[in-house]
Amino acid sequence: DPHGPLADTVAAARTADLAAAAEAAAAERPPGAAAPLYVVGTEVPPPGGQSGSHSGPAATRAVDAERTLALTREAFARRGLERAWERVFALVVQPGVEFGDDVVFRYPGKTRELSALAAARGIVFEAHSTDYQDEPALRALVGDRFAVLKVGPELTFAFREAVFALEAIEGELLGRAPERRSGVRQALDDAMRALPRHWKDWYTGADEDELRLRRAFSLSDRCRYYWTSPGVQDALRRLHANLEGRRIPRGLLSQHLPDAAASDEILPPEGLERGHVRRVLRRYARACRPGKALVSAARG
């Protein structure tokens, strides 16, 4: 059915096919190389966040997670991959978290049966769309055996925040020379309007002003697909050049990037951008208690 999800049996068989290919490749590696580890399951939300409004996702039922594990184990066995199955350490499930254009559904914490299943099977879970969850929610997820937390758009959202903040700082520093300003935000919006396919199915608005705000500030952060556009790259280089080597008054930095102002370290523009993104990663690191959980910072 092109309009529905794959049948569980088909998904399990394809998972085993992929594992067989991985095992064959691993066999060609030098002796002593680490064997592959596997995450199985297909209970994933739409990539990049939910479009439109909805009431929030329901957590995967324990009985469905159990069925996925059983079917996938059987598929591995049919391919002679029993030893590979011993290296399956995580199952993808939906814990009830999600985000969209202007909404974040916090972790509801109603996954006791799922957590018990994971403990009984000696595995952990992988959770998608954990972007914008606060630290207590992330800690609760980890405590309930959601040890692999996937995040992506929140990281690019933080990068966009930092760039817009630097552009505001640039405007203050170049107050008497507006012709030298980089115009990053305008270049970004121009690129998005010229090629709307990456955002038009995610954003709706009553008028152009509403769409303009969504293109710039939506939590779905569809503008992440446009940073490599030539015009945007040129504007970003101008922004960095305009700020490189200039002392930013502490009060001005505090207005737009308060965390950076709290440090005595003087960073270049790219360093300020990276530092703003690391704020998000540090929240995940604290929640995951390094050494006891896995964090994945990759999202399509």
mmCIF file of C-alpha atoms in Angstrom:
data_model
loop_
_atom_site.group_PDB
_atom_site.id
_atom_site.type_symbol
_atom_site.label_atom_id
_atom_site.label_comp_id
_atom_site.label_asym_id
_atom_site.label_seq_id
_atom_site.Cartn_x
_atom_site.Cartn_y
_atom_site.Cartn_z
ATOM 1 C CA ASP A 1 0.000 0.000 0.000
ATOM 2 C CA PRO A 2 1.793 3.181 -1.147
ATOM 3 C CA HIS A 3 -0.281 5.209 1.319
ATOM 4 C CA GLY A 4 0.387 3.098 4.381
ATOM 5 C CA PRO A 5 3.296 1.702 6.369
ATOM 6 C CA LEU A 6 5.155 -1.436 5.355
ATOM 7 C CA ALA A 7 3.824 -4.707 6.707
ATOM 8 C CA ASP A 8 5.690 -5.804 9.840
ATOM 9 C CA THR A 9 6.898 -8.970 8.137
ATOM 10 C CA VAL A 10 8.296 -7.044 5.165
ATOM 11 C CA ALA A 11 10.064 -4.548 7.439
ATOM 12 C CA ALA A 12 11.562 -7.395 9.477
ATOM 13 C CA ALA A 13 12.788 -9.207 6.347
ATOM 14 C CA ARG A 14 14.414 -6.043 5.001
ATOM 15 C CA THR A 15 16.067 -5.437 8.359
ATOM 16 C CA ALA A 16 17.582 -8.911 8.187
ATOM 17 C CA ASP A 17 18.744 -8.253 4.606
ATOM 18 C CA LEU A 18 20.553 -5.118 5.766
ATOM 19 C CA ALA A 19 22.107 -6.967 8.686
ATOM 20 C CA ALA A 20 23.309 -9.728 6.360
ATOM 21 C CA ALA A 21 25.020 -7.126 4.168
ATOM 22 C CA ALA A 22 26.600 -5.515 7.233
ATOM 23 C CA GLU A 23 27.852 -8.867 8.511
ATOM 24 C CA ALA A 24 29.355 -9.700 5.122
ATOM 25 C CA ALA A 25 31.178 -6.362 5.057
ATOM 26 C CA ALA A 26 32.340 -6.806 8.644
ATOM 27 C CA ALA A 27 33.832 -10.198 7.757
ATOM 28 C CA GLU A 28 36.221 -8.419 5.354
ATOM 29 C CA ARG A 29 37.627 -6.161 8.055
ATOM 30 C CA PRO A 30 40.963 -6.854 9.763
ATOM 31 C CA PRO A 31 41.002 -9.447 12.571
ATOM 32 C CA GLY A 32 40.018 -7.971 15.909
ATOM 33 C CA ALA A 33 37.834 -5.228 14.441
ATOM 34 C CA ALA A 34 34.700 -4.512 16.418
ATOM 35 C CA ALA A 35 31.603 -6.367 15.261
ATOM 36 C CA PRO A 36 28.544 -4.345 14.177
ATOM 37 C CA LEU A 37 25.857 -3.430 16.677
ATOM 38 C CA TYR A 38 22.255 -3.136 15.556
ATOM 39 C CA VAL A 39 19.180 -1.030 16.199
ATOM 40 C CA VAL A 40 15.983 -2.536 14.793
ATOM 41 C CA GLY A 41 12.405 -1.368 14.412
ATOM 42 C CA THR A 42 10.582 1.144 12.214
ATOM 43 C CA GLU A 43 8.327 3.002 14.656
ATOM 44 C CA VAL A 44 9.532 6.433 13.547
ATOM 45 C CA PRO A 45 7.738 9.779 13.087
ATOM 46 C CA PRO A 46 7.933 11.889 9.910
ATOM 47 C CA PRO A 47 11.504 13.120 9.347
ATOM 48 C CA GLY A 48 12.052 16.718 10.394
ATOM 49 C CA GLY A 49 8.991 17.026 12.603
ATOM 50 C CA GLN A 50 5.240 16.751 12.233
ATOM 51 C CA SER A 51 3.510 18.954 9.665
ATOM 52 C CA GLY A 52 0.228 20.562 10.592
ATOM 53 C CA SER A 53 -1.490 20.387 13.964
ATOM 54 C CA HIS A 54 -2.432 17.228 15.788
ATOM 55 C CA SER A 55 -3.112 16.025 19.288
ATOM 56 C CA GLY A 56 0.270 14.452 19.859
ATOM 57 C CA PRO A 57 1.638 10.958 19.262
ATOM 58 C CA ALA A 58 0.668 7.860 21.179
ATOM 59 C CA ALA A 59 3.424 5.772 22.708
ATOM 60 C CA THR A 60 4.136 2.390 21.142
ATOM 61 C CA ARG A 61 2.249 -0.410 22.881
ATOM 62 C CA ALA A 62 4.415 -3.002 24.590
ATOM 63 C CA VAL A 63 2.609 -5.796 22.737
ATOM 64 C CA ASP A 64 3.507 -4.193 19.395
ATOM 65 C CA ALA A 65 7.138 -3.754 20.420
ATOM 66 C CA GLU A 66 7.218 -7.416 21.473
ATOM 67 C CA ARG A 67 5.815 -8.447 18.078
ATOM 68 C CA THR A 68 8.437 -6.374 16.240
ATOM 69 C CA LEU A 69 11.220 -8.017 18.216
ATOM 70 C CA ALA A 70 9.821 -11.496 17.599
ATOM 71 C CA LEU A 71 9.336 -10.998 13.858
ATOM 72 C CA THR A 72 12.781 -9.460 13.445
ATOM 73 C CA ARG A 73 14.448 -12.231 15.413
ATOM 74 C CA GLU A 74 12.710 -14.799 13.218
ATOM 75 C CA ALA A 75 13.878 -12.946 10.090
ATOM 76 C CA PHE A 76 17.459 -12.947 11.401
ATOM 77 C CA ALA A 77 17.209 -16.681 12.077
ATOM 78 C CA ARG A 78 16.002 -17.386 8.552
ATOM 79 C CA ARG A 79 19.128 -15.673 7.254
ATOM 80 C CA GLY A 80 21.389 -17.591 9.647
ATOM 81 C CA LEU A 81 22.128 -14.433 11.646
ATOM 82 C CA GLU A 82 21.645 -15.783 15.159
ATOM 83 C CA ARG A 83 25.027 -14.469 16.299
ATOM 84 C CA ALA A 84 24.283 -11.070 14.813
ATOM 85 C CA TRP A 85 21.012 -11.009 16.747
ATOM 86 C CA GLU A 86 23.029 -11.163 19.951
ATOM 87 C CA ARG A 87 24.372 -7.711 19.002
ATOM 88 C CA VAL A 88 20.946 -6.106 18.624
ATOM 89 C CA PHE A 89 21.005 -3.614 21.481
ATOM 90 C CA ALA A 90 18.131 -1.219 20.762
ATOM 91 C CA LEU A 91 14.626 -1.076 19.347
ATOM 92 C CA VAL A 92 13.076 2.036 17.807
ATOM 93 C CA VAL A 93 9.760 2.889 19.455
ATOM 94 C CA GLN A 94 7.603 5.980 19.887
ATOM 95 C CA PRO A 95 7.722 7.216 23.503
ATOM 96 C CA GLY A 96 5.066 9.867 22.913
ATOM 97 C CA VAL A 97 7.336 12.808 22.045
ATOM 98 C CA GLU A 98 7.168 14.979 18.951
ATOM 99 C CA PHE A 99 7.497 18.541 17.731
ATOM 100 C CA GLY A 100 6.026 20.542 14.901
ATOM 101 C CA ASP A 101 5.965 23.992 13.416
ATOM 102 C CA ASP A 102 4.899 25.712 16.650
ATOM 103 C CA VAL A 103 4.334 22.925 19.163
ATOM 104 C CA VAL A 104 6.348 20.536 21.328
ATOM 105 C CA PHE A 105 4.784 17.417 22.849
ATOM 106 C CA ARG A 106 6.663 16.685 26.058
ATOM 107 C CA TYR A 107 7.482 13.182 27.181
ATOM 108 C CA PRO A 108 4.348 11.941 28.976
ATOM 109 C CA GLY A 109 6.233 9.289 30.950
ATOM 110 C CA LYS A 110 3.549 6.628 30.477
ATOM 111 C CA THR A 111 5.818 3.855 29.223
ATOM 112 C CA ARG A 112 6.067 1.531 32.209
ATOM 113 C CA GLU A 113 5.178 -1.578 30.203
ATOM 114 C CA LEU A 114 7.653 -0.644 27.469
ATOM 115 C CA SER A 115 10.406 -0.098 30.009
ATOM 116 C CA ALA A 116 9.681 -3.439 31.634
ATOM 117 C CA LEU A 117 9.856 -5.149 28.246
ATOM 118 C CA ALA A 118 13.216 -3.569 27.489
ATOM 119 C CA ALA A 119 14.620 -4.601 30.866
ATOM 120 C CA ALA A 120 13.372 -8.169 30.411
ATOM 121 C CA ARG A 121 14.924 -8.424 26.940
ATOM 122 C CA GLY A 122 18.190 -6.744 27.932
ATOM 123 C CA ILE A 123 17.871 -3.950 25.385
ATOM 124 C CA VAL A 124 17.306 -0.203 25.313
ATOM 125 C CA PHE A 125 15.133 1.973 23.088
ATOM 126 C CA GLU A 126 15.902 4.551 20.439
ATOM 127 C CA ALA A 127 13.649 7.624 20.506
ATOM 128 C CA HIS A 128 13.238 9.943 17.543
ATOM 129 C CA SER A 129 12.135 13.595 17.534
ATOM 130 C CA THR A 130 13.400 14.370 21.029
ATOM 131 C CA ASP A 131 14.174 17.922 19.864
ATOM 132 C CA TYR A 132 13.111 20.714 22.255
ATOM 133 C CA GLN A 133 12.455 18.351 25.171
ATOM 134 C CA ASP A 134 13.581 20.008 28.395
ATOM 135 C CA GLU A 135 16.254 18.448 30.570
ATOM 136 C CA PRO A 136 13.873 16.806 33.080
ATOM 137 C CA ALA A 137 12.037 15.153 30.181
ATOM 138 C CA LEU A 138 15.302 13.917 28.672
ATOM 139 C CA ARG A 139 16.379 12.552 32.047
ATOM 140 C CA ALA A 140 13.044 10.771 32.385
ATOM 141 C CA LEU A 141 13.450 9.244 28.922
ATOM 142 C CA VAL A 142 16.898 7.926 29.778
ATOM 143 C CA GLY A 143 15.611 6.575 33.091
ATOM 144 C CA ASP A 144 12.899 4.684 31.200
ATOM 145 C CA ARG A 145 15.525 2.984 28.987
ATOM 146 C CA PHE A 146 15.314 5.388 26.041
ATOM 147 C CA ALA A 147 19.080 5.470 25.865
ATOM 148 C CA VAL A 148 19.485 6.594 22.242
ATOM 149 C CA LEU A 149 18.037 10.081 21.831
ATOM 150 C CA LYS A 150 17.894 11.430 18.292
ATOM 151 C CA VAL A 151 18.054 15.193 17.804
ATOM 152 C CA GLY A 152 18.631 17.275 14.695
ATOM 153 C CA PRO A 153 16.385 20.247 13.877
ATOM 154 C CA GLU A 154 16.942 21.731 17.332
ATOM 155 C CA LEU A 155 20.664 21.873 16.573
ATOM 156 C CA THR A 156 20.164 23.668 13.264
ATOM 157 C CA PHE A 157 17.545 25.879 14.947
ATOM 158 C CA ALA A 158 20.219 26.882 17.476
ATOM 159 C CA PHE A 159 22.636 27.626 14.643
ATOM 160 C CA ARG A 160 19.997 29.829 12.987
ATOM 161 C CA GLU A 161 19.410 31.613 16.311
ATOM 162 C CA ALA A 162 23.110 32.353 16.597
ATOM 163 C CA VAL A 163 23.380 33.659 13.021
ATOM 164 C CA PHE A 164 20.383 35.964 13.460
ATOM 165 C CA ALA A 165 21.832 37.165 16.774
ATOM 166 C CA LEU A 166 25.167 37.929 15.109
ATOM 167 C CA GLU A 167 23.373 39.792 12.345
ATOM 168 C CA ALA A 168 21.637 41.940 14.968
ATOM 169 C CA ILE A 169 25.017 42.625 16.584
ATOM 170 C CA GLU A 170 26.444 43.455 13.165
ATOM 171 C CA GLY A 171 23.686 46.006 12.655
ATOM 172 C CA GLU A 172 24.608 47.759 15.886
ATOM 173 C CA LEU A 173 28.311 47.797 15.098
ATOM 174 C CA LEU A 174 27.795 49.047 11.531
ATOM 175 C CA GLY A 175 25.119 51.563 12.390
ATOM 176 C CA ARG A 176 26.729 54.286 10.274
ATOM 177 C CA ALA A 177 27.530 52.001 7.354
ATOM 178 C CA PRO A 178 24.343 50.072 6.540
ATOM 179 C CA GLU A 179 25.609 49.360 3.034
ATOM 180 C CA ARG A 180 28.215 46.998 4.515
ATOM 181 C CA ARG A 181 25.721 44.797 6.302
ATOM 182 C CA SER A 182 25.591 41.153 5.305
ATOM 183 C CA GLY A 183 21.828 40.738 4.896
ATOM 184 C CA VAL A 184 21.919 37.072 5.904
ATOM 185 C CA ARG A 185 18.299 36.794 6.939
ATOM 186 C CA GLN A 186 17.087 38.402 3.724
ATOM 187 C CA ALA A 187 19.345 36.155 1.646
ATOM 188 C CA LEU A 188 17.988 33.111 3.487
ATOM 189 C CA ASP A 189 14.379 34.133 2.897
ATOM 190 C CA ASP A 190 15.098 34.917 -0.751
ATOM 191 C CA ALA A 191 16.523 31.425 -1.208
ATOM 192 C CA MET A 192 13.509 29.839 0.484
ATOM 193 C CA ARG A 193 11.027 31.748 -1.646
ATOM 194 C CA ALA A 194 12.956 30.948 -4.821
ATOM 195 C CA LEU A 195 12.868 27.199 -4.064
ATOM 196 C CA PRO A 196 9.911 26.478 -1.749
ATOM 197 C CA ARG A 197 9.842 22.690 -2.029
ATOM 198 C CA HIS A 198 11.641 22.168 1.292
ATOM 199 C CA TRP A 199 9.082 24.115 3.336
ATOM 200 C CA LYS A 200 5.785 24.594 1.480
ATOM 201 C CA ASP A 201 4.258 21.321 2.726
ATOM 202 C CA TRP A 202 5.181 22.148 6.338
ATOM 203 C CA TYR A 203 4.103 25.762 6.683
ATOM 204 C CA THR A 204 0.686 27.341 6.285
ATOM 205 C CA GLY A 205 -0.253 30.936 6.980
ATOM 206 C CA ALA A 206 -3.077 33.392 6.583
ATOM 207 C CA ASP A 207 -0.837 35.778 4.674
ATOM 208 C CA GLU A 208 2.738 36.335 3.531
ATOM 209 C CA ASP A 209 3.759 37.922 6.835
ATOM 210 C CA GLU A 210 2.771 34.780 8.708
ATOM 211 C CA LEU A 211 4.656 32.582 6.248
ATOM 212 C CA ARG A 212 7.695 34.843 6.520
ATOM 213 C CA LEU A 213 7.764 34.332 10.286
ATOM 214 C CA ARG A 214 7.443 30.576 9.891
ATOM 215 C CA ARG A 215 10.246 30.442 7.349
ATOM 216 C CA ALA A 216 12.506 32.208 9.821
ATOM 217 C CA PHE A 217 11.427 30.906 13.227
ATOM 218 C CA SER A 218 9.515 27.620 12.890
ATOM 219 C CA LEU A 219 10.599 24.844 15.234
ATOM 220 C CA SER A 220 10.601 22.558 12.207
ATOM 221 C CA ASP A 221 13.511 24.693 10.979
ATOM 222 C CA ARG A 222 13.034 23.971 7.306
ATOM 223 C CA CYS A 223 15.476 26.801 6.566
ATOM 224 C CA ARG A 224 18.256 24.321 7.407
ATOM 225 C CA TYR A 225 18.087 23.113 3.818
ATOM 226 C CA TYR A 226 19.104 26.526 2.466
ATOM 227 C CA TRP A 227 22.336 27.390 4.278
ATOM 228 C CA THR A 228 24.388 25.958 1.410
ATOM 229 C CA SER A 229 22.675 28.169 -1.192
ATOM 230 C CA PRO A 230 25.339 30.346 -2.870
ATOM 231 C CA GLY A 231 23.641 33.630 -1.983
ATOM 232 C CA VAL A 232 23.242 32.596 1.652
ATOM 233 C CA GLN A 233 26.850 31.417 1.821
ATOM 234 C CA ASP A 234 28.057 34.763 0.452
ATOM 235 C CA ALA A 235 26.005 36.657 3.026
ATOM 236 C CA LEU A 236 27.252 34.446 5.844
ATOM 237 C CA ARG A 237 30.859 35.053 4.802
ATOM 238 C CA ARG A 238 30.218 38.819 4.829
ATOM 239 C CA LEU A 239 28.729 38.553 8.300
ATOM 240 C CA HIS A 240 31.766 36.693 9.617
ATOM 241 C CA ALA A 241 34.151 39.125 7.917
ATOM 242 C CA ASN A 242 32.336 42.120 9.387
ATOM 243 C CA LEU A 243 32.643 40.714 12.909
ATOM 244 C CA GLU A 244 36.032 39.008 12.713
ATOM 245 C CA GLY A 245 38.544 40.630 15.051
ATOM 246 C CA ARG A 246 36.072 43.178 16.393
ATOM 247 C CA ARG A 247 35.446 43.463 20.093
ATOM 248 C CA ILE A 248 31.750 43.067 20.815
ATOM 249 C CA PRO A 249 30.733 45.104 23.880
ATOM 250 C CA ARG A 250 29.708 42.764 26.666
ATOM 251 C CA GLY A 251 26.324 44.416 27.042
ATOM 252 C CA LEU A 252 25.596 44.026 23.323
ATOM 253 C CA LEU A 253 26.631 40.380 23.419
ATOM 254 C CA SER A 254 24.469 39.861 26.505
ATOM 255 C CA GLN A 255 21.476 41.300 24.654
ATOM 256 C CA HIS A 256 21.662 38.743 21.844
ATOM 257 C CA LEU A 257 23.846 35.817 23.037
ATOM 258 C CA PRO A 258 23.689 36.003 26.851
ATOM 259 C CA ASP A 259 25.430 32.675 27.446
ATOM 260 C CA ALA A 260 28.458 33.851 25.472
ATOM 261 C CA ALA A 261 28.536 37.098 27.428
ATOM 262 C CA ALA A 262 28.739 35.151 30.678
ATOM 263 C CA SER A 263 32.123 33.750 29.639
ATOM 264 C CA ASP A 264 35.423 35.620 29.678
ATOM 265 C CA GLU A 265 36.487 33.826 26.499
ATOM 266 C CA ILE A 266 36.499 35.989 23.371
ATOM 267 C CA LEU A 267 35.322 33.894 20.429
ATOM 268 C CA PRO A 268 35.246 34.553 16.681
ATOM 269 C CA PRO A 269 31.844 34.534 14.931
ATOM 270 C CA GLU A 270 32.059 30.835 14.044
ATOM 271 C CA GLY A 271 32.987 30.065 17.646
ATOM 272 C CA LEU A 272 29.940 31.939 18.904
ATOM 273 C CA GLU A 273 27.742 29.924 16.542
ATOM 274 C CA ARG A 274 29.259 26.623 17.636
ATOM 275 C CA GLY A 275 28.975 27.599 21.278
ATOM 276 C CA HIS A 276 25.273 28.289 20.902
ATOM 277 C CA VAL A 277 24.729 24.858 19.333
ATOM 278 C CA ARG A 278 26.759 23.195 22.098
ATOM 279 C CA ARG A 279 24.276 24.544 24.637
ATOM 280 C CA VAL A 280 21.778 22.044 23.252
ATOM 281 C CA LEU A 281 24.288 19.191 23.186
ATOM 282 C CA ARG A 282 25.288 19.853 26.781
ATOM 283 C CA ARG A 283 21.663 19.463 27.859
ATOM 284 C CA TYR A 284 21.597 16.036 26.246
ATOM 285 C CA ALA A 285 24.968 15.110 27.729
ATOM 286 C CA ARG A 286 23.798 16.012 31.243
ATOM 287 C CA ALA A 287 20.542 14.110 30.806
ATOM 288 C CA CYS A 288 22.299 11.046 29.444
ATOM 289 C CA ARG A 289 24.861 10.799 32.241
ATOM 290 C CA PRO A 290 27.935 10.105 30.085
ATOM 291 C CA GLY A 291 29.084 6.514 30.330
ATOM 292 C CA LYS A 292 25.605 5.162 31.001
ATOM 293 C CA ALA A 293 23.698 6.128 27.862
ATOM 294 C CA LEU A 294 24.162 6.689 24.168
ATOM 295 C CA VAL A 295 23.404 9.947 22.383
ATOM 296 C CA SER A 296 22.921 10.338 18.651
ATOM 297 C CA ALA A 297 23.014 13.863 17.312
ATOM 298 C CA ALA A 298 21.948 12.917 13.767
ATOM 299 C CA ARG A 299 18.385 13.709 12.134
ATOM 300 C CA GLY A 300 17.379 13.784 8.743
#
